[in-house]
XYZ file of C-alpha atoms in Angstrom:
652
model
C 0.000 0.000 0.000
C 1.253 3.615 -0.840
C 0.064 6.890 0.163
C -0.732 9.433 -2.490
C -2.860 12.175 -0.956
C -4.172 13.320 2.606
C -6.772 15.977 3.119
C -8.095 16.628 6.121
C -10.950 19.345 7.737
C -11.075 19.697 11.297
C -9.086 17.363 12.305
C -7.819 18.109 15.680
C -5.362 21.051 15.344
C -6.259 21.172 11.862
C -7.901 23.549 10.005
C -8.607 22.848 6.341
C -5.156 20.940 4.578
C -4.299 18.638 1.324
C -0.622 16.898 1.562
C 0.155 15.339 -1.685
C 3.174 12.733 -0.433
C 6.027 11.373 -3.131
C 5.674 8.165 -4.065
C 9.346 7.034 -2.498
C 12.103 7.910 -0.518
C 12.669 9.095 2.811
C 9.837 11.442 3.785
C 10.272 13.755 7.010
C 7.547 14.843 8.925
C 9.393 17.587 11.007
C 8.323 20.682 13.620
C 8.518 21.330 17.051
C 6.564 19.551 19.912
C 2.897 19.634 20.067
C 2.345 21.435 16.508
C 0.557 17.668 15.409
C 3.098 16.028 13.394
C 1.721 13.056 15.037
C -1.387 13.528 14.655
C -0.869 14.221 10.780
C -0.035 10.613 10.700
C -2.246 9.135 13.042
C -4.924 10.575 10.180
C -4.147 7.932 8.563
C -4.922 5.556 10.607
C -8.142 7.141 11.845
C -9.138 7.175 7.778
C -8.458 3.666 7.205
C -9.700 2.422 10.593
C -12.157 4.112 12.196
C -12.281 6.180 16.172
C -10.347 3.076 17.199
C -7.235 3.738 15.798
C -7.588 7.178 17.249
C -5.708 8.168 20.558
C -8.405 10.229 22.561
C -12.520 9.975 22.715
C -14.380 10.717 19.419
C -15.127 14.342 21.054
C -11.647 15.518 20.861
C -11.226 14.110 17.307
C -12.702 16.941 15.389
C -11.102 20.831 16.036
C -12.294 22.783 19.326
C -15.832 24.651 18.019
C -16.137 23.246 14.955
C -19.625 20.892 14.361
C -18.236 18.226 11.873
C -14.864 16.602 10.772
C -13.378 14.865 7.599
C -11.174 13.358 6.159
C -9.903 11.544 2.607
C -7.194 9.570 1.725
C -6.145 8.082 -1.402
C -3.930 5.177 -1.493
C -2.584 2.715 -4.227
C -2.891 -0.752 -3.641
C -1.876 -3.544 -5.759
C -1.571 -0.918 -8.970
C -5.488 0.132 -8.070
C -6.404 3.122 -6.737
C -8.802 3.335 -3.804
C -10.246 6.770 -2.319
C -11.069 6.456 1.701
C -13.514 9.498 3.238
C -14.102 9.037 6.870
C -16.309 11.951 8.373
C -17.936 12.545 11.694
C -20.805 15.670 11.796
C -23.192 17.307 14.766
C -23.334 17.426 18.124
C -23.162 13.427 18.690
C -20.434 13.543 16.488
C -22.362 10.776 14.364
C -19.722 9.111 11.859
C -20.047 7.824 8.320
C -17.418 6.175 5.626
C -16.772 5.232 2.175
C -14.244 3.741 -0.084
C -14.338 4.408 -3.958
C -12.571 2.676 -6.215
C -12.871 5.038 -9.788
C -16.198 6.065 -9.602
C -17.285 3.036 -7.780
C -18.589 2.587 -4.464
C -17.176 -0.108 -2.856
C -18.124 0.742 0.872
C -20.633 2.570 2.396
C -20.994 2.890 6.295
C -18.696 2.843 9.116
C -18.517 -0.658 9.413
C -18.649 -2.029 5.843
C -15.953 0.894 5.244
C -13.688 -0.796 7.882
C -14.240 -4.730 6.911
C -13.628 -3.280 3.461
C -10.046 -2.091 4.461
C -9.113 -5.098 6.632
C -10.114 -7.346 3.792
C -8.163 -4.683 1.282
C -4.776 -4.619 3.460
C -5.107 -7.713 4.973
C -4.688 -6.876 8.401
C -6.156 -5.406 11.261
C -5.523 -2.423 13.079
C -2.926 -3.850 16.076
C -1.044 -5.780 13.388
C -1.176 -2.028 11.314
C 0.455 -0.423 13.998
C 2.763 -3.689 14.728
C 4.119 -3.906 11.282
C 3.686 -0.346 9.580
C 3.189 2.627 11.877
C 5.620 2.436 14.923
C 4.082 5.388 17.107
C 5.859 7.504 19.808
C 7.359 5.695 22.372
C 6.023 2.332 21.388
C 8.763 0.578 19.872
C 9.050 -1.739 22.992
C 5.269 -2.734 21.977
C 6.457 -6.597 21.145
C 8.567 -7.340 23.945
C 6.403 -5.834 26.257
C 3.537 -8.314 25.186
C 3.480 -11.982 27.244
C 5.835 -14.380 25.451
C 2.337 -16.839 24.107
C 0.521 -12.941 22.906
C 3.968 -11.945 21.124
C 4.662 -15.501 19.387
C 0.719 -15.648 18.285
C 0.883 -11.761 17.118
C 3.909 -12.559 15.152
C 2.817 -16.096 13.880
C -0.272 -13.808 12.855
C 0.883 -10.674 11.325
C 3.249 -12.694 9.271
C 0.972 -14.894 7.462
C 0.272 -17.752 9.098
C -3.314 -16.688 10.488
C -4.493 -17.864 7.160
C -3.127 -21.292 7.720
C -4.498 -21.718 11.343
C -7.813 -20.305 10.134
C -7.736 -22.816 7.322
C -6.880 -25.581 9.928
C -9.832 -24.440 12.309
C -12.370 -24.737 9.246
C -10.644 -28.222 8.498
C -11.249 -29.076 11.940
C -14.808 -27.669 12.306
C -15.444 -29.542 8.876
C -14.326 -32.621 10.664
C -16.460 -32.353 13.790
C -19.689 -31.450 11.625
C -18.791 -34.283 9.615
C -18.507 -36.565 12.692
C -21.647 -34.741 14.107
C -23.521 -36.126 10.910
C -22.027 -39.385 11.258
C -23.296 -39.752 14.520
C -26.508 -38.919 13.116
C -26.469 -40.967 10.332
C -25.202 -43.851 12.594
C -28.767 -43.522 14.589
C -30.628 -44.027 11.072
C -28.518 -46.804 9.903
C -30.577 -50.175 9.353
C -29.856 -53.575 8.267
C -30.484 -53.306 4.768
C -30.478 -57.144 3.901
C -33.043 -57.076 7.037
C -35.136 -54.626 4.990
C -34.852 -56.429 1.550
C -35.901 -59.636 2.960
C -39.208 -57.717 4.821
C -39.971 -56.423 1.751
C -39.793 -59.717 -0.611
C -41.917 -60.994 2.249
C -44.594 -57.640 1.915
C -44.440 -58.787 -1.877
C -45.059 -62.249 -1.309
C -48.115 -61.461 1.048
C -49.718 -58.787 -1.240
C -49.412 -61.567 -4.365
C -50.964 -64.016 -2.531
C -53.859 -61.602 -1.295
C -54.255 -60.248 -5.184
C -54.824 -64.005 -6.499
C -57.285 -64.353 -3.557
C -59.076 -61.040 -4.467
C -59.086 -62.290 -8.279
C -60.374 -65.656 -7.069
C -62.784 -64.165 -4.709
C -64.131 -61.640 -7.852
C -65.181 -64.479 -9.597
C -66.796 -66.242 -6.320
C -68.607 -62.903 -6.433
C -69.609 -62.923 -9.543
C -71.291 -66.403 -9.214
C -73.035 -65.848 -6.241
C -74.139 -62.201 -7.580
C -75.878 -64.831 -10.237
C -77.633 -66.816 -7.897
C -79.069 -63.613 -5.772
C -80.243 -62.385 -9.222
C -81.831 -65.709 -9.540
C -83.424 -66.474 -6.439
C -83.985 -62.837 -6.396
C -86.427 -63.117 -9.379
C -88.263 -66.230 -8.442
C -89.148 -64.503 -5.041
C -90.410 -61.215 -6.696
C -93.270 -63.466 -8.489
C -94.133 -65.194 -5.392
C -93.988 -61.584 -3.262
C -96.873 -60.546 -6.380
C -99.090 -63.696 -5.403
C -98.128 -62.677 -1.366
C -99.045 -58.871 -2.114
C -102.532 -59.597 -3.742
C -103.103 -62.736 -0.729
C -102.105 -59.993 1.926
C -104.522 -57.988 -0.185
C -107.169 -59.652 -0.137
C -107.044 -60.938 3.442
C -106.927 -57.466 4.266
C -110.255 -57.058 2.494
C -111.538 -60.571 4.255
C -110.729 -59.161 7.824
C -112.262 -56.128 7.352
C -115.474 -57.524 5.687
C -115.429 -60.157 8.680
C -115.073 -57.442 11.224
C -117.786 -55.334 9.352
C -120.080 -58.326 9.399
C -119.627 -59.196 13.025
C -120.857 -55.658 13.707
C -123.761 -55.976 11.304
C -124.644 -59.271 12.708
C -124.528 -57.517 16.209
C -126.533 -54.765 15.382
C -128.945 -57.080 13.903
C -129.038 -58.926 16.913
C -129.609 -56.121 19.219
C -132.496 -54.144 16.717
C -134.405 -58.052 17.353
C -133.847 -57.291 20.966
C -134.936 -53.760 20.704
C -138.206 -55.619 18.544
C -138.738 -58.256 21.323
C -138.427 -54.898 24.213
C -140.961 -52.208 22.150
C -143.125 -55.196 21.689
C -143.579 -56.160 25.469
C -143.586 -52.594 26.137
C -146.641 -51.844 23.879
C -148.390 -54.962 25.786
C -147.573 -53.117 29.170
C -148.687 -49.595 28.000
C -152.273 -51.196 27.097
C -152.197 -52.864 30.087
C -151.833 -49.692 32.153
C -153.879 -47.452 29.812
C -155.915 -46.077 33.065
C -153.250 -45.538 35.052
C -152.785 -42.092 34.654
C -156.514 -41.411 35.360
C -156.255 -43.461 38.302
C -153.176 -41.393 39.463
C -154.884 -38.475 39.021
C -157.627 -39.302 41.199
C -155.501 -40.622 43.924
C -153.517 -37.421 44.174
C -156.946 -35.919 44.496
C -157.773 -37.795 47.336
C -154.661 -37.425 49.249
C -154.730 -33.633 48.622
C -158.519 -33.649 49.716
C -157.164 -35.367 52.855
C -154.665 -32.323 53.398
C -157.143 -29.966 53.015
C -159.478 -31.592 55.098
C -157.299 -31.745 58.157
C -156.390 -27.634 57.649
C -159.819 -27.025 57.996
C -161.032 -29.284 60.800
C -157.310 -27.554 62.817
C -158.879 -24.010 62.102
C -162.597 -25.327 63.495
C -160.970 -26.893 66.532
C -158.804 -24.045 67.158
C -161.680 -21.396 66.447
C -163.903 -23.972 68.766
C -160.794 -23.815 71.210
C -161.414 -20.126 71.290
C -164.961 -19.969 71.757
C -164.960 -21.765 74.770
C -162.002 -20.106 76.406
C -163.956 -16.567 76.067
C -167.137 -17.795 77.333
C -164.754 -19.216 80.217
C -163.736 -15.993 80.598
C -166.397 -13.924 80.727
C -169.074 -16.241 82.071
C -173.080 -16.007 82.253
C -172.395 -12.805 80.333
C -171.562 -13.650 77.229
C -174.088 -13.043 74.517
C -175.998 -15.255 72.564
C -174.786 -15.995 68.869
C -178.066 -15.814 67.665
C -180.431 -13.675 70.000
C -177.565 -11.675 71.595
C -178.557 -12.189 74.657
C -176.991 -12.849 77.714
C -176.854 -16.466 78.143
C -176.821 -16.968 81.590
C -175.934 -19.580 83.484
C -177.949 -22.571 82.053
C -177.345 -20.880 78.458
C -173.324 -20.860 79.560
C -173.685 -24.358 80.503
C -175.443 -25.766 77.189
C -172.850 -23.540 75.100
C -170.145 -25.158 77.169
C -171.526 -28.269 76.293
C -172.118 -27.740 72.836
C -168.585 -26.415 72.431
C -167.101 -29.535 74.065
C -169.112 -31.901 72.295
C -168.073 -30.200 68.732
C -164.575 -30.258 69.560
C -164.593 -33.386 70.280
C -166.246 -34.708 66.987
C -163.900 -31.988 65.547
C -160.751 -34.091 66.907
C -162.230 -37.558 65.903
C -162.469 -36.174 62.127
C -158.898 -34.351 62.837
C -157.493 -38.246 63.492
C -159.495 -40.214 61.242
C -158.334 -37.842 58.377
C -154.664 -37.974 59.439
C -154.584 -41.482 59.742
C -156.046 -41.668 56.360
C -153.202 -39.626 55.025
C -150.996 -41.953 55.058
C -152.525 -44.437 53.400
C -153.463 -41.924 50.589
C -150.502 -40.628 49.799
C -149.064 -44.470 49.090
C -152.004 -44.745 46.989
C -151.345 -41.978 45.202
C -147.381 -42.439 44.919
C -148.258 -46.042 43.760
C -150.535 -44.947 40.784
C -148.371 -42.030 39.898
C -145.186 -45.084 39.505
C -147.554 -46.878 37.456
C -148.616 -43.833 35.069
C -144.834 -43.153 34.595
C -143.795 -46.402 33.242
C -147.165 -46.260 31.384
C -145.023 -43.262 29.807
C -142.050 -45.346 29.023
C -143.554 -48.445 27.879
C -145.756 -46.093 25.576
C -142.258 -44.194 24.199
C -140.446 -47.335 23.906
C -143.504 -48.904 22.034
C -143.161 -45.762 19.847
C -139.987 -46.832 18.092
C -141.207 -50.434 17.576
C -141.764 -49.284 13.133
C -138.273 -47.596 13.686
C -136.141 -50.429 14.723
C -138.093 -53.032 12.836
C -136.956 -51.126 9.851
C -133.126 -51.077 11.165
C -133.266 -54.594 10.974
C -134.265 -55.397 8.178
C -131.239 -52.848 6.884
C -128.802 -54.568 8.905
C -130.226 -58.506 7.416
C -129.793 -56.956 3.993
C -126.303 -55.678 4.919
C -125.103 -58.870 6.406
C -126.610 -61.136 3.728
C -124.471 -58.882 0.742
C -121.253 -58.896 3.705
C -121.523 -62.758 3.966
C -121.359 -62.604 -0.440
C -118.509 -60.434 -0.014
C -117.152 -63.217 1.993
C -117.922 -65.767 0.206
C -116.166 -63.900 -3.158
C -113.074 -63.246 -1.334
C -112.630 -66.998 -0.550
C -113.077 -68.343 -3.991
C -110.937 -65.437 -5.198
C -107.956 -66.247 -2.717
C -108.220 -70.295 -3.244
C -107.868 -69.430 -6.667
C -104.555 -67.178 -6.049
C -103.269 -69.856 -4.587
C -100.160 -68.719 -2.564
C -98.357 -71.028 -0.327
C -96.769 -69.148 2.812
C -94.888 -71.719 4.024
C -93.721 -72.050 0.268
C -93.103 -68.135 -0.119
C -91.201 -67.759 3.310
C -88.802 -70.757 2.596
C -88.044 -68.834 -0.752
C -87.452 -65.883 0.834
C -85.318 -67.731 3.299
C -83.107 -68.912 0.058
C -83.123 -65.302 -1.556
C -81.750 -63.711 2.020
C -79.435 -66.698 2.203
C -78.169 -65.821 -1.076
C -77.959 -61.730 -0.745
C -76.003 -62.353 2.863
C -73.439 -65.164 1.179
C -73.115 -61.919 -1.814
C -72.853 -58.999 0.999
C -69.551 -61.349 3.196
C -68.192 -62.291 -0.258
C -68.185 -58.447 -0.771
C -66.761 -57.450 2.652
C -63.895 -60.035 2.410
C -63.427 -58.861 -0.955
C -62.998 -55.271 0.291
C -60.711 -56.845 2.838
C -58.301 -58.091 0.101
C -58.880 -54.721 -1.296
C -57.271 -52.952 1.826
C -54.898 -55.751 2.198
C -53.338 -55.206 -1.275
C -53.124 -51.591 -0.530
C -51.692 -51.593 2.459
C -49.629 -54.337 1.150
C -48.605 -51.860 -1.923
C -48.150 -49.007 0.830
C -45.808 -50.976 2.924
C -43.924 -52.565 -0.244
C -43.210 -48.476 -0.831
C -42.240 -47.520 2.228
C -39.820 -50.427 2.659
C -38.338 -49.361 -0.716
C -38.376 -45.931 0.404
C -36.582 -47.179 3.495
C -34.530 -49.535 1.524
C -33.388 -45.918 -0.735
C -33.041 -43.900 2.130
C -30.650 -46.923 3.944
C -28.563 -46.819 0.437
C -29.039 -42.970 0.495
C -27.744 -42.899 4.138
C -24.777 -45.822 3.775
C -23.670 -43.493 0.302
C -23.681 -40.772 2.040
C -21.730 -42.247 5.305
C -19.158 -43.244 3.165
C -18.628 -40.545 1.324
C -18.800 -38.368 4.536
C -15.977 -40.648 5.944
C -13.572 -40.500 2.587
C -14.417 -36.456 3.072
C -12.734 -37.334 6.559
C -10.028 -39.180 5.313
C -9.311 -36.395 3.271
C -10.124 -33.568 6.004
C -7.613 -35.042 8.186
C -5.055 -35.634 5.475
C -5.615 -32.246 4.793
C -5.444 -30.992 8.669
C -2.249 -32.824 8.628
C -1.087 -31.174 6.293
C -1.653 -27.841 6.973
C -0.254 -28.743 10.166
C 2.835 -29.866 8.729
C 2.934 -26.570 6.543
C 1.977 -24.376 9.582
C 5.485 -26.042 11.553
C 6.881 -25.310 8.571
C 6.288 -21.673 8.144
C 7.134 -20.767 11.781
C 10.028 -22.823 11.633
C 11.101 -20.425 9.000
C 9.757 -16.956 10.265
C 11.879 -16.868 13.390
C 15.372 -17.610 11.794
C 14.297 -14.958 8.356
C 13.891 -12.129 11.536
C 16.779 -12.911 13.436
C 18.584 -12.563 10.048
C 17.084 -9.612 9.072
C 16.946 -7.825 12.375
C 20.749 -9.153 12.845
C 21.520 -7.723 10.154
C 20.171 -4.019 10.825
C 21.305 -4.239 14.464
C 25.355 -4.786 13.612
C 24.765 -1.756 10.732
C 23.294 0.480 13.424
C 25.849 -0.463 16.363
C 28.771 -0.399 13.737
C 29.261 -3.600 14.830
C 29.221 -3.545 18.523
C 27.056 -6.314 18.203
C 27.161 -9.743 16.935
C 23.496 -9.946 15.906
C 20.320 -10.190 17.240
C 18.178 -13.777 17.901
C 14.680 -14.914 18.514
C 13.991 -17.618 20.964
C 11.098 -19.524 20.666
C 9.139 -17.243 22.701
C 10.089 -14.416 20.206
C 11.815 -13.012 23.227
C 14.611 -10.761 21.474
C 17.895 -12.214 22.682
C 21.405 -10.078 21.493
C 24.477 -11.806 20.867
C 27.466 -10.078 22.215
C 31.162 -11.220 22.888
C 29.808 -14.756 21.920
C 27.177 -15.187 24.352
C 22.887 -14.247 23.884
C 21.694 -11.797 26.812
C 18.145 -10.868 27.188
C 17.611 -7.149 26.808
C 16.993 -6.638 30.381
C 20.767 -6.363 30.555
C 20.999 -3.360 28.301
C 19.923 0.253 29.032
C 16.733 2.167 27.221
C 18.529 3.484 23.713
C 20.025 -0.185 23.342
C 16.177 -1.775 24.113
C 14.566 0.668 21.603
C 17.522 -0.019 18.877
C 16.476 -3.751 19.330
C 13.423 -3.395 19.361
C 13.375 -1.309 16.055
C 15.127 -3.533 14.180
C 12.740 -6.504 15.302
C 9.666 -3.874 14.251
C 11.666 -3.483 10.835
C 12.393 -6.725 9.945
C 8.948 -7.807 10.796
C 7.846 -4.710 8.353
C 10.172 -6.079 5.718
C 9.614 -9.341 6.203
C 5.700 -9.163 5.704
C 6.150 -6.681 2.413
C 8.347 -9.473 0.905
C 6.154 -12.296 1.338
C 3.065 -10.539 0.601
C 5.343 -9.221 -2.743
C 4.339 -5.674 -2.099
C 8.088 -4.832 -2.514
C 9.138 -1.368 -3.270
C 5.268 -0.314 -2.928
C 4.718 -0.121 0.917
C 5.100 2.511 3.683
C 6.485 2.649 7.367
C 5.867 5.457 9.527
C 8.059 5.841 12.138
C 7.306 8.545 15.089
C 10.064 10.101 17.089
C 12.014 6.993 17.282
C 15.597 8.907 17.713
C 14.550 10.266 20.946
C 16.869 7.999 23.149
C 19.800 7.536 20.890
C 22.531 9.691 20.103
C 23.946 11.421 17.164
C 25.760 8.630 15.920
C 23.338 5.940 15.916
C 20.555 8.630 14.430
C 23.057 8.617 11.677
C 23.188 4.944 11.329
C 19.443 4.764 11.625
C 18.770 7.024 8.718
C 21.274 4.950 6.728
C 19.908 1.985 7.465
C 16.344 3.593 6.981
C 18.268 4.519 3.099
C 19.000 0.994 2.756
C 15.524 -0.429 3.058
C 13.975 1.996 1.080
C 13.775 -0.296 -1.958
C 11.482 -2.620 -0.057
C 9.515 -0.114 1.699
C 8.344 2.628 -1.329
C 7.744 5.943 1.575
C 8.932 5.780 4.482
C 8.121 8.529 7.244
C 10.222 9.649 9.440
C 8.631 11.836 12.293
C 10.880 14.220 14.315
C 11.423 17.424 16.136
C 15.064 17.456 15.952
C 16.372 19.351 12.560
C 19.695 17.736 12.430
C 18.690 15.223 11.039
C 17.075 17.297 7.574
C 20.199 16.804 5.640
C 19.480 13.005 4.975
C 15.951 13.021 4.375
C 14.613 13.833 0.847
C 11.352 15.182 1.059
C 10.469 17.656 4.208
C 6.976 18.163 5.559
C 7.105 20.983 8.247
C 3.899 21.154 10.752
C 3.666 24.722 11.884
C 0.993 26.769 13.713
C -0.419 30.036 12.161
C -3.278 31.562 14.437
C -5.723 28.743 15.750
C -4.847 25.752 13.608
C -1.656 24.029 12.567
C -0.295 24.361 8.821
C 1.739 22.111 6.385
C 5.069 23.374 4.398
C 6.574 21.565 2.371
C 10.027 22.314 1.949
């Protein structure tokens, strides 16, 4: 990857700037401390990789008052050009991000924009700043990491991430595969097993089709016979329908002429009744004369004792008054006094009156009595006289009735007498007609099972088809499944051929990575120390070990400017080391900030020499620095200065 053009907006100290950077050589990045040389570059990484590569909250990013941020950066990578805009706007400082390629959009969004660029470079951001961008004070960052991180990072950054990731997939392949295995071991039958169910299903089903055919033709034959008997009944059900018919008509007719003959019987009764009635009304033809004058009699009887009560009781009178009044009492006839022989014969005349007076009084009640029988007796005898004369009455009536009902029962017993000649001659036989029928239902009920077993067969031979499929559907699923097991297990064979493999290459790789950076960072360290030292190893730890006097010390025994020399040569081989093998060479960049800060004069000299001798694997390299002694050596100058409120860019 190269750099071709930076512009930036309001990015921290920034105001509004566009660097276009040479396309090789050793570029300085140069002004005094806290003007934002480092944050020029850091840009960069804030383009490519989001607020994460940044060094302070998202807030701080974008200049003091200002409401939005951007920035663009166009790099070359691979021979294509790619255009990066990063931008962050408003008071949440929301972000956004694109990459163009031409007039292309590639990305759009913050994080397609940054899986676009990790997928473009090939890295992440740690192994960006690792490999490419060694910031202020942070060229201790490998040996500061635990010796497992550092060797993974390494192992990593220089390629072989791609081979473990390709081993994990193998090795996920291979457990998925043994996952289905396990699954298809659960549905694994016994396929001979199967095969010989199913030639017995077939055998089954044949036999129950030549039992259906054989049955069909039963069927058939008895079908015949039903039709036969079937037929012979219907004629004798005709002969049964007019005898049922008929002795229908012959029961009602006899139950018509029973009544007839009863009526009959009772209208001679009702003859024999009016008849003797008549006889008895002319023997009581006087009795209603005689009842009158009995009734008169015991009513004359009545009245007779009402008057003689009044006589006695006016007589009763009489005599008390004279009683009363004595000799005094005046003569009915001559009104004169009476006196006392006149009161004495009116006594007696009073007394003797009432006395006959009493004697009529009892003679007429006892006769009472007697009367009033008489007359009761008379008056039953002129009442039935009454009903013997109304039933004698209806004597022409009912004689007439009879002689109706002797005509109607002489024409019933005809009708009777028709209906038997007509039935003999029908001639039906019950006993005849019912053992027929008895044949005919015989017949219809041997037709009706013959049917039902028929339909049996029926749902045999379907089920029998049914379960012939499924056990071929089993039997093609079982072939299905064993194809498929063993093609799963010669995928396995080959999966952990393959993981071997890969394992072998991975060994392989790393057991080539650490001797190709103890050369290469050997090499840089003897050029820088003039050859104070021997060279520079790796253990297997990647713990950087320096040979000197013919013995490896760790750098613990060496002070600060000798750790950071070390440690920039490890960060520079790694650098070249990844360029060569990804065959990017001559078409990279390295930024390196403020990374003479603990070594002298002399070995800043070396450094930029040795920083001119890798420049034809690494296309720009930037060197950031405050110190200007250093300007001579470096061929293109970028000075950061301020003017006012923001910080500028010269380019000298």
């Amino acid at each position: 990857m190269k750099l071709n053009r930076l512009s930036l907006e309001n990015y921290r100290c920034f105001g509004k700037i566009n660097v276009d950077f040479p396309g090789e050589g050793l570029i300085g990045i140069l002004g005094k401390n806290g003007v934002g040389k480092s944050s020029l570059m850091e840009a960069v990484a804030w383009i490519l990789y989001g607020n994460f590569a940044a060094r302070t909250e998202k807030e701080q990013i974008t200049t003091t008052g200002a409401n939005h941020c951007e920035g663009v950066l166009e790099i070359e990578v691979n021979g294509s050009s790619y255009q990066i805009m990063r931008q962050m706007k408003g008071k949440t400082f929301t972000s956004d991000a694109a990459v163009h390629h031409g007039k292309s959009c590639m990305a759009r969004g913050v994080k397609p924009t940054e899986a676009f660029v990790k997928e473009l470079l090939g890295m992440d951001l740690n192994c960006f700043y690792a490999s490419f961008f060694a910031k202020q004070k942070e060229l201790n960052y490998l040996s500061d990491l635990r010796p497992e991180e550092r060797r993974s990072f390494i192992i990593r950054l220089l390629g072989i991430g791609p081979v473990d990731e390709a081993r994990a997939d193998v090795r996920q392949e291979i457990r998925g595969l043994e996952a289905q295995l396990g699954v298809l071991d659960t549905q694994k039958v016994d396929i001979a097993e199967v095969k010989a169910k199913l030639n017995l299903a077939e055998e089954v089903m044949a036999k129950a089709e030549r039992e259906k055919i054989a049955q069909g033709t039963q069927i058939e034959g008895l079908k015949k016979t039903a039709k036969e008997k079937r037929a012979s009944l219907v004629k004798m059900e005709k002969a049964r329908d007019a005898h049922d018919k008929l002795t229908s008509l012959w029961n009602s007719t006899k139950t018509e002429y029973k009544i007839v003959q009863e009526r009959l019987e009772e209208a001679r009764g009702g003859i024999k009744r009016a008849e003797e009635a008549e006889k008895k009304f002319q023997e009581l033809a006087g009795a209603e004369k005689n009842a009158q004058k009995a009734q008169g009699t015991y009513h004359g009887l009545l009245q007779r004792v009402e008057t003689v009560k009044e006589k006695i009781q006016e007589l009763n009178h009489s005599l008390e008054r004279i009683e009363a009044v004595g000799s005094e009492e005046k003569c009915p006839v001559c009104t004169k006094p009476l006196g006392e022989e006149g009161l004495k014969k009116a006594k007696q005349h009073l007394t003797e009156e009432l006395e006959r007076s009493r004697e009529s009084l009892l003679g007429a009640e006892r006769a009472i009595p007697r009367a009033k029988a008489e007359a009761q007796k008379v008056q039953e005898e002129a009442d039935q006289a009454k009903l013997f004369a109304r039933d004698a009455s209806t004597l022409d009536e009912i004689r007439k009735r009879a002689a109706e009902e002797k005509t109607r029962l002489e024409e019933l017993a005809k009708e009777l007498e028709r209906i038997k000649k007509e039935g003999k001659a029908l001639g039906f036989d019950k006993k005849a007609h019912e053992e027929k029928k008895g044949e005919c239902d015989r017949a219809i009920e041997a037709l009706h099972k013959a049917e039902i077993k028929a339909r049996d067969l029926e749902h045999e031979v379907e089920r029998g088809r049914d379960e012939i499929a499924r056990t071929k559907e089993k039997i093609a699923e079982a072939e299905k499944t064993s194809k498929l097991t063993k093609d799963i297990q010669e995928k396995m064979a080959k999966n952990n051929k393959l993981a071997e493999v890969l394992g072998a290459f991975r060994t392989h790789l790393i057991g080539r990575i650490r001797p190709a950076l103890s050369e290469k960072a050997s090499e840089l360290l003897t050029s820088l120390t003039d050859n104070k030292y021997e060279g520079l190893l790796l253990d297997e730890d990647y713990n950087i070990l320096i040979e000197d006097e013919g013995a490896s010390y760790s750098l613990n025994r060496y002070s600060g400017g000798e750790k950071d020399l070390a440690n920039f040569c490890l960060r520079l081989a790694i650098s070249q080391l990844l360029v060569e093998s990804r065959g990017m060479r001559g078409t990279n960049f390295i930024v390196l900030d403020e990374i003479f800060g603990s070594q002298d004069e002399g070995r800043r000299n070396n450094l930029l020499d040795a920083l001119s001798m890798v420049s034809n694997i690494f296309g720009q390299i930037f060197v950031i620095t405050h110190l200007d002694e250093e300007k001579e050596k470096l061929e293109t100058i970028f000075e950061v200065v301020e003017e006012g409120n923001h910080s500028v860019i010269r380019q000298q």
